[in-house]
Amino acid sequence: MINKDCERIVVSEKEIAEAVERIGKQINTDYAGEEITFISILNGSYPFTADILRKIDLDCTVDFMQVSSYGSGTGSSGTLNIKRDISADIRGKHVILLEDILDTGFTLSNLVKYLAEKGPADIKICTFIDKPARRREEISADYYGFLFDEDLFLVGYGLDYNQKYRNLPYVAVLKPEIYTKTTD
Ligand code: PRP
């Protein structure tokens, strides 16, 4: 049953599981014999992080960052605010950033620049959803689950609207009346 505030499911639980399996296999192949430091970008990436990590059969660690580039609505401020930094030393490490969505690219391009100064061996980007048509910074995903060219307001599997709907096990399009609703 779809959540009452959503109009349609665009990525089902089964499709999510298949994408996670595919990405996990690819990472295991690409990094064979290496150790990986995953950095999960909270909040939205937590389900994707948990699912991807369980597909990795290489030595790996996971650390967490919390950053923001959005207000509580649908616009992008384009400013990176680091609310929680990593605690691990990533010097000389193979880093993979785990994100729920790559949209304008402001968040990840600022983040990659910031983390690059800590001296990792390399930094790759793994995003569950990629919206290349929305890009305003030159940055691309090394691994992605699903591409969306249409600018739909997506929620579920970590993606929120005003912190809600992250718990949905699928990705759905939010009904416009939910995010255009006024309080007066
Ligand atoms: C989302 C997402 C990325 C960012 C992508 O985070 O998790 O970090 O926006 O957008 P961009 O490519 O336009 O910069 P958000 O600030 O909504 O926080 P959340 O993960 O806590 O939902």
PDB file of C-alpha atoms and ligand atoms in Angstrom:
ATOM      1  CA  MET A   1       0.000   0.000   0.000  1.00  0.00           C
ATOM      2  CA  ILE A   2       1.391   3.372  -0.995  1.00  0.00           C
ATOM      3  CA  ASN A   3       1.630   6.150   1.587  1.00  0.00           C
ATOM      4  CA  LYS A   4      -1.405   8.466   1.396  1.00  0.00           C
ATOM      5  CA  ASP A   5       0.746  11.545   0.681  1.00  0.00           C
ATOM      6  CA  CYS A   6       2.405   9.943  -2.357  1.00  0.00           C
ATOM      7  CA  GLU A   7       0.996   9.758  -5.872  1.00  0.00           C
ATOM      8  CA  ARG A   8       3.018   6.876  -7.330  1.00  0.00           C
ATOM      9  CA  ILE A   9       5.932   4.569  -6.626  1.00  0.00           C
ATOM     10  CA  VAL A  10       8.870   5.125  -8.977  1.00  0.00           C
ATOM     11  CA  VAL A  11      11.369   2.664  -7.471  1.00  0.00           C
ATOM     12  CA  SER A  12       9.991  -0.479  -5.829  1.00  0.00           C
ATOM     13  CA  GLU A  13      11.552  -2.438  -2.952  1.00  0.00           C
ATOM     14  CA  LYS A  14      12.539  -5.135  -5.440  1.00  0.00           C
ATOM     15  CA  GLU A  15      14.223  -2.633  -7.755  1.00  0.00           C
ATOM     16  CA  ILE A  16      16.092  -1.130  -4.789  1.00  0.00           C
ATOM     17  CA  ALA A  17      17.349  -4.585  -3.765  1.00  0.00           C
ATOM     18  CA  GLU A  18      18.509  -5.291  -7.335  1.00  0.00           C
ATOM     19  CA  ALA A  19      20.324  -1.961  -7.610  1.00  0.00           C
ATOM     20  CA  VAL A  20      22.059  -2.457  -4.240  1.00  0.00           C
ATOM     21  CA  GLU A  21      23.147  -5.939  -5.324  1.00  0.00           C
ATOM     22  CA  ARG A  22      24.523  -4.595  -8.639  1.00  0.00           C
ATOM     23  CA  ILE A  23      26.429  -1.717  -7.015  1.00  0.00           C
ATOM     24  CA  GLY A  24      27.816  -3.941  -4.252  1.00  0.00           C
ATOM     25  CA  LYS A  25      29.149  -6.437  -6.780  1.00  0.00           C
ATOM     26  CA  GLN A  26      30.725  -3.643  -8.822  1.00  0.00           C
ATOM     27  CA  ILE A  27      32.474  -2.167  -5.769  1.00  0.00           C
ATOM     28  CA  ASN A  28      33.719  -5.607  -4.688  1.00  0.00           C
ATOM     29  CA  THR A  29      35.203  -6.080  -8.166  1.00  0.00           C
ATOM     30  CA  ASP A  30      36.663  -2.585  -8.509  1.00  0.00           C
ATOM     31  CA  TYR A  31      38.323  -2.600  -5.072  1.00  0.00           C
ATOM     32  CA  ALA A  32      39.366  -6.273  -4.926  1.00  0.00           C
ATOM     33  CA  GLY A  33      42.262  -6.656  -2.495  1.00  0.00           C
ATOM     34  CA  GLU A  34      41.876  -3.094  -1.165  1.00  0.00           C
ATOM     35  CA  GLU A  35      40.413  -1.627   1.991  1.00  0.00           C
ATOM     36  CA  ILE A  36      37.586   0.907   1.682  1.00  0.00           C
ATOM     37  CA  THR A  37      36.579   3.777   3.943  1.00  0.00           C
ATOM     38  CA  PHE A  38      32.916   4.491   3.393  1.00  0.00           C
ATOM     39  CA  ILE A  39      31.621   7.898   4.424  1.00  0.00           C
ATOM     40  CA  SER A  40      27.865   8.018   4.746  1.00  0.00           C
ATOM     41  CA  ILE A  41      26.340  11.470   4.352  1.00  0.00           C
ATOM     42  CA  LEU A  42      23.511  11.727   6.858  1.00  0.00           C
ATOM     43  CA  ASN A  43      20.642  11.895   7.187  1.00  0.00           C
ATOM     44  CA  GLY A  44      19.273  10.609   3.924  1.00  0.00           C
ATOM     45  CA  SER A  45      21.876   7.969   3.161  1.00  0.00           C
ATOM     46  CA  TYR A  46      21.279   5.694   6.165  1.00  0.00           C
ATOM     47  CA  PRO A  47      19.138   2.975   4.494  1.00  0.00           C
ATOM     48  CA  PHE A  48      21.342   2.935   1.388  1.00  0.00           C
ATOM     49  CA  THR A  49      24.453   2.766   3.592  1.00  0.00           C
ATOM     50  CA  ALA A  50      23.099  -0.153   5.623  1.00  0.00           C
ATOM     51  CA  ASP A  51      22.102  -2.056   2.478  1.00  0.00           C
ATOM     52  CA  ILE A  52      25.304  -1.411   0.481  1.00  0.00           C
ATOM     53  CA  LEU A  53      27.609  -2.289   3.391  1.00  0.00           C
ATOM     54  CA  ARG A  54      25.999  -5.693   3.765  1.00  0.00           C
ATOM     55  CA  LYS A  55      26.941  -6.444   0.135  1.00  0.00           C
ATOM     56  CA  ILE A  56      30.621  -5.584   0.614  1.00  0.00           C
ATOM     57  CA  ASP A  57      32.940  -8.528   1.184  1.00  0.00           C
ATOM     58  CA  LEU A  58      36.169  -6.514   1.436  1.00  0.00           C
ATOM     59  CA  ASP A  59      37.842  -4.963   4.479  1.00  0.00           C
ATOM     60  CA  CYS A  60      36.003  -1.727   5.125  1.00  0.00           C
ATOM     61  CA  THR A  61      35.126   0.858   7.740  1.00  0.00           C
ATOM     62  CA  VAL A  62      32.266   3.322   7.816  1.00  0.00           C
ATOM     63  CA  ASP A  63      32.198   6.844   9.147  1.00  0.00           C
ATOM     64  CA  PHE A  64      29.446   9.450   9.070  1.00  0.00           C
ATOM     65  CA  MET A  65      29.135  13.099   8.177  1.00  0.00           C
ATOM     66  CA  GLN A  66      26.153  15.339   8.488  1.00  0.00           C
ATOM     67  CA  VAL A  67      26.034  18.273   6.136  1.00  0.00           C
ATOM     68  CA  SER A  68      23.310  20.436   4.739  1.00  0.00           C
ATOM     69  CA  SER A  69      22.798  22.512   1.665  1.00  0.00           C
ATOM     70  CA  TYR A  70      19.020  22.841   1.818  1.00  0.00           C
ATOM     71  CA  GLY A  71      16.569  24.671   4.050  1.00  0.00           C
ATOM     72  CA  SER A  72      13.396  22.930   5.161  1.00  0.00           C
ATOM     73  CA  GLY A  73      11.659  23.491   1.820  1.00  0.00           C
ATOM     74  CA  THR A  74      12.536  22.433  -1.726  1.00  0.00           C
ATOM     75  CA  GLY A  75      15.159  25.052  -2.701  1.00  0.00           C
ATOM     76  CA  SER A  76      18.939  24.700  -2.645  1.00  0.00           C
ATOM     77  CA  SER A  77      20.996  27.308  -0.829  1.00  0.00           C
ATOM     78  CA  GLY A  78      24.221  26.069  -2.390  1.00  0.00           C
ATOM     79  CA  THR A  79      26.084  26.537   0.894  1.00  0.00           C
ATOM     80  CA  LEU A  80      27.732  23.636   2.683  1.00  0.00           C
ATOM     81  CA  ASN A  81      27.268  23.531   6.425  1.00  0.00           C
ATOM     82  CA  ILE A  82      29.177  20.754   8.232  1.00  0.00           C
ATOM     83  CA  LYS A  83      27.115  19.718  11.247  1.00  0.00           C
ATOM     84  CA  ARG A  84      29.059  16.546  12.002  1.00  0.00           C
ATOM     85  CA  ASP A  85      32.532  15.734  10.697  1.00  0.00           C
ATOM     86  CA  ILE A  86      34.231  12.356  10.270  1.00  0.00           C
ATOM     87  CA  SER A  87      36.285  11.066  13.162  1.00  0.00           C
ATOM     88  CA  ALA A  88      38.484   8.669  11.143  1.00  0.00           C
ATOM     89  CA  ASP A  89      41.823   9.611   9.591  1.00  0.00           C
ATOM     90  CA  ILE A  90      41.364   9.155   5.835  1.00  0.00           C
ATOM     91  CA  ARG A  91      44.964   9.929   4.823  1.00  0.00           C
ATOM     92  CA  GLY A  92      46.019   7.434   2.141  1.00  0.00           C
ATOM     93  CA  LYS A  93      42.608   5.681   2.225  1.00  0.00           C
ATOM     94  CA  HIS A  94      40.267   4.718  -0.599  1.00  0.00           C
ATOM     95  CA  VAL A  95      37.145   6.719   0.226  1.00  0.00           C
ATOM     96  CA  ILE A  96      33.660   6.093  -1.124  1.00  0.00           C
ATOM     97  CA  LEU A  97      31.007   8.669  -0.286  1.00  0.00           C
ATOM     98  CA  LEU A  98      27.509   7.249   0.118  1.00  0.00           C
ATOM     99  CA  GLU A  99      24.666   9.627  -0.693  1.00  0.00           C
ATOM    100  CA  ASP A 100      20.933   9.265  -1.143  1.00  0.00           C
ATOM    101  CA  ILE A 101      20.720  11.835  -3.935  1.00  0.00           C
ATOM    102  CA  LEU A 102      23.033  13.820  -6.204  1.00  0.00           C
ATOM    103  CA  ASP A 103      21.058  16.818  -7.398  1.00  0.00           C
ATOM    104  CA  THR A 104      22.665  20.225  -8.126  1.00  0.00           C
ATOM    105  CA  GLY A 105      26.006  18.803  -6.978  1.00  0.00           C
ATOM    106  CA  PHE A 106      26.716  21.675  -4.564  1.00  0.00           C
ATOM    107  CA  THR A 107      26.863  19.400  -1.523  1.00  0.00           C
ATOM    108  CA  LEU A 108      29.186  16.791  -2.979  1.00  0.00           C
ATOM    109  CA  SER A 109      31.471  19.150  -4.877  1.00  0.00           C
ATOM    110  CA  ASN A 110      32.061  21.175  -1.708  1.00  0.00           C
ATOM    111  CA  LEU A 111      32.430  18.009   0.315  1.00  0.00           C
ATOM    112  CA  VAL A 112      34.926  16.399  -2.080  1.00  0.00           C
ATOM    113  CA  LYS A 113      37.066  19.563  -1.971  1.00  0.00           C
ATOM    114  CA  TYR A 114      36.925  19.553   1.833  1.00  0.00           C
ATOM    115  CA  LEU A 115      37.802  15.863   2.176  1.00  0.00           C
ATOM    116  CA  ALA A 116      40.533  15.995  -0.499  1.00  0.00           C
ATOM    117  CA  GLU A 117      42.505  18.264   1.846  1.00  0.00           C
ATOM    118  CA  LYS A 118      42.691  15.395   4.336  1.00  0.00           C
ATOM    119  CA  GLY A 119      44.899  13.474   1.893  1.00  0.00           C
ATOM    120  CA  PRO A 120      42.939  10.336   0.907  1.00  0.00           C
ATOM    121  CA  ALA A 121      44.288   8.087  -1.871  1.00  0.00           C
ATOM    122  CA  ASP A 122      41.078   8.739  -3.826  1.00  0.00           C
ATOM    123  CA  ILE A 123      37.442   9.694  -3.351  1.00  0.00           C
ATOM    124  CA  LYS A 124      34.591   8.097  -5.295  1.00  0.00           C
ATOM    125  CA  ILE A 125      30.907   8.924  -5.204  1.00  0.00           C
ATOM    126  CA  CYS A 126      28.164   6.348  -4.807  1.00  0.00           C
ATOM    127  CA  THR A 127      24.659   7.778  -4.890  1.00  0.00           C
ATOM    128  CA  PHE A 128      21.353   5.987  -4.736  1.00  0.00           C
ATOM    129  CA  ILE A 129      19.634   8.527  -6.996  1.00  0.00           C
ATOM    130  CA  ASP A 130      21.289  10.735  -9.577  1.00  0.00           C
ATOM    131  CA  LYS A 131      19.540  13.693 -11.217  1.00  0.00           C
ATOM    132  CA  PRO A 132      22.112  14.739 -13.861  1.00  0.00           C
ATOM    133  CA  ALA A 133      19.743  17.218 -15.557  1.00  0.00           C
ATOM    134  CA  ARG A 134      19.679  19.286 -12.330  1.00  0.00           C
ATOM    135  CA  ARG A 135      23.464  19.572 -12.072  1.00  0.00           C
ATOM    136  CA  ARG A 136      24.999  23.005 -11.500  1.00  0.00           C
ATOM    137  CA  GLU A 137      28.482  21.820 -10.522  1.00  0.00           C
ATOM    138  CA  GLU A 138      30.835  19.635 -12.540  1.00  0.00           C
ATOM    139  CA  ILE A 139      30.553  16.445 -10.578  1.00  0.00           C
ATOM    140  CA  SER A 140      29.364  12.968 -11.496  1.00  0.00           C
ATOM    141  CA  ALA A 141      28.630   9.720  -9.716  1.00  0.00           C
ATOM    142  CA  ASP A 142      31.022   6.779  -9.967  1.00  0.00           C
ATOM    143  CA  TYR A 143      28.203   4.450  -8.877  1.00  0.00           C
ATOM    144  CA  TYR A 144      24.496   5.168  -8.961  1.00  0.00           C
ATOM    145  CA  GLY A 145      21.283   3.278  -8.367  1.00  0.00           C
ATOM    146  CA  PHE A 146      18.806   5.175 -10.517  1.00  0.00           C
ATOM    147  CA  LEU A 147      18.900   8.114 -12.910  1.00  0.00           C
ATOM    148  CA  PHE A 148      16.050  10.620 -12.946  1.00  0.00           C
ATOM    149  CA  ASP A 149      15.970  13.272 -15.662  1.00  0.00           C
ATOM    150  CA  GLU A 150      12.519  14.517 -14.764  1.00  0.00           C
ATOM    151  CA  ASP A 151      12.571  16.790 -11.722  1.00  0.00           C
ATOM    152  CA  LEU A 152      10.150  14.875  -9.529  1.00  0.00           C
ATOM    153  CA  PHE A 153       9.801  15.467  -5.787  1.00  0.00           C
ATOM    154  CA  LEU A 154      10.934  12.084  -4.508  1.00  0.00           C
ATOM    155  CA  VAL A 155      10.555  10.698  -0.993  1.00  0.00           C
ATOM    156  CA  GLY A 156      11.266   7.371   0.677  1.00  0.00           C
ATOM    157  CA  TYR A 157      14.261   5.100   1.270  1.00  0.00           C
ATOM    158  CA  GLY A 158      15.974   7.924   3.170  1.00  0.00           C
ATOM    159  CA  LEU A 159      14.653  10.812   1.068  1.00  0.00           C
ATOM    160  CA  ASP A 160      12.538  13.235   3.054  1.00  0.00           C
ATOM    161  CA  TYR A 161      10.210  16.166   2.903  1.00  0.00           C
ATOM    162  CA  ASN A 162      10.496  18.163   6.145  1.00  0.00           C
ATOM    163  CA  GLN A 163      12.167  15.093   7.718  1.00  0.00           C
ATOM    164  CA  LYS A 164       9.188  12.815   6.977  1.00  0.00           C
ATOM    165  CA  TYR A 165       8.825   9.794   4.655  1.00  0.00           C
ATOM    166  CA  ARG A 166      12.431   8.573   5.107  1.00  0.00           C
ATOM    167  CA  ASN A 167      10.979   5.313   6.440  1.00  0.00           C
ATOM    168  CA  LEU A 168       9.169   4.329   3.232  1.00  0.00           C
ATOM    169  CA  PRO A 169      10.725   1.129   1.825  1.00  0.00           C
ATOM    170  CA  TYR A 170      10.246   2.391  -1.766  1.00  0.00           C
ATOM    171  CA  VAL A 171      10.801   5.705  -3.583  1.00  0.00           C
ATOM    172  CA  ALA A 172       7.654   7.608  -4.483  1.00  0.00           C
ATOM    173  CA  VAL A 173       6.585  10.939  -5.932  1.00  0.00           C
ATOM    174  CA  LEU A 174       5.150  13.219  -3.259  1.00  0.00           C
ATOM    175  CA  LYS A 175       1.733  14.691  -4.049  1.00  0.00           C
ATOM    176  CA  PRO A 176       2.185  18.389  -4.975  1.00  0.00           C
ATOM    177  CA  GLU A 177      -0.498  19.460  -2.494  1.00  0.00           C
ATOM    178  CA  ILE A 178       1.763  18.226   0.323  1.00  0.00           C
ATOM    179  CA  TYR A 179       4.700  20.476  -0.499  1.00  0.00           C
ATOM    180  CA  THR A 180       2.671  23.445  -1.749  1.00  0.00           C
ATOM    181  CA  LYS A 181       0.369  23.405   1.288  1.00  0.00           C
ATOM    182  CA  THR A 182       0.275  26.695   3.203  1.00  0.00           C
ATOM    183  CA  THR A 183      -0.476  26.989   6.880  1.00  0.00           C
ATOM    184  CA  ASP A 184      -2.877  29.969   6.682  1.00  0.00           C
TER     185      ASP A 184
HETATM  186  C1  PRP B   1      20.315  16.046   0.226  1.00  0.00           C
HETATM  187  C2  PRP B   1      21.180  14.854  -0.160  1.00  0.00           C
HETATM  188  C3  PRP B   1      22.463  15.502  -0.560  1.00  0.00           C
HETATM  189  C4  PRP B   1      22.028  16.834  -1.120  1.00  0.00           C
HETATM  190  C5  PRP B   1      22.059  16.751  -2.591  1.00  0.00           C
HETATM  191  O1  PRP B   1      20.599  16.338   1.546  1.00  0.00           O
HETATM  192  O2  PRP B   1      21.334  13.958   0.891  1.00  0.00           O
HETATM  193  O3  PRP B   1      23.320  15.682   0.554  1.00  0.00           O
HETATM  194  O4  PRP B   1      20.711  17.077  -0.654  1.00  0.00           O
HETATM  195  O5  PRP B   1      21.702  17.971  -3.166  1.00  0.00           O
HETATM  196  P1  PRP B   1      22.681  18.827  -4.076  1.00  0.00           P
HETATM  197  O6  PRP B   1      23.325  17.898  -5.071  1.00  0.00           O
HETATM  198  O7  PRP B   1      21.727  19.790  -4.744  1.00  0.00           O
HETATM  199  O8  PRP B   1      23.658  19.512  -3.200  1.00  0.00           O
HETATM  200  P2  PRP B   1      19.693  17.245   2.483  1.00  0.00           P
HETATM  201  O9  PRP B   1      20.380  18.545   2.689  1.00  0.00           O
HETATM  202  O10 PRP B   1      18.292  17.265   1.944  1.00  0.00           O
HETATM  203  O11 PRP B   1      19.773  16.500   3.868  1.00  0.00           O
HETATM  204  P3  PRP B   1      19.263  15.056   4.341  1.00  0.00           P
HETATM  205  O12 PRP B   1      20.216  14.030   3.742  1.00  0.00           O
HETATM  206  O13 PRP B   1      19.351  15.127   5.814  1.00  0.00           O
HETATM  207  O14 PRP B   1      17.852  14.864   3.824  1.00  0.00           O
END
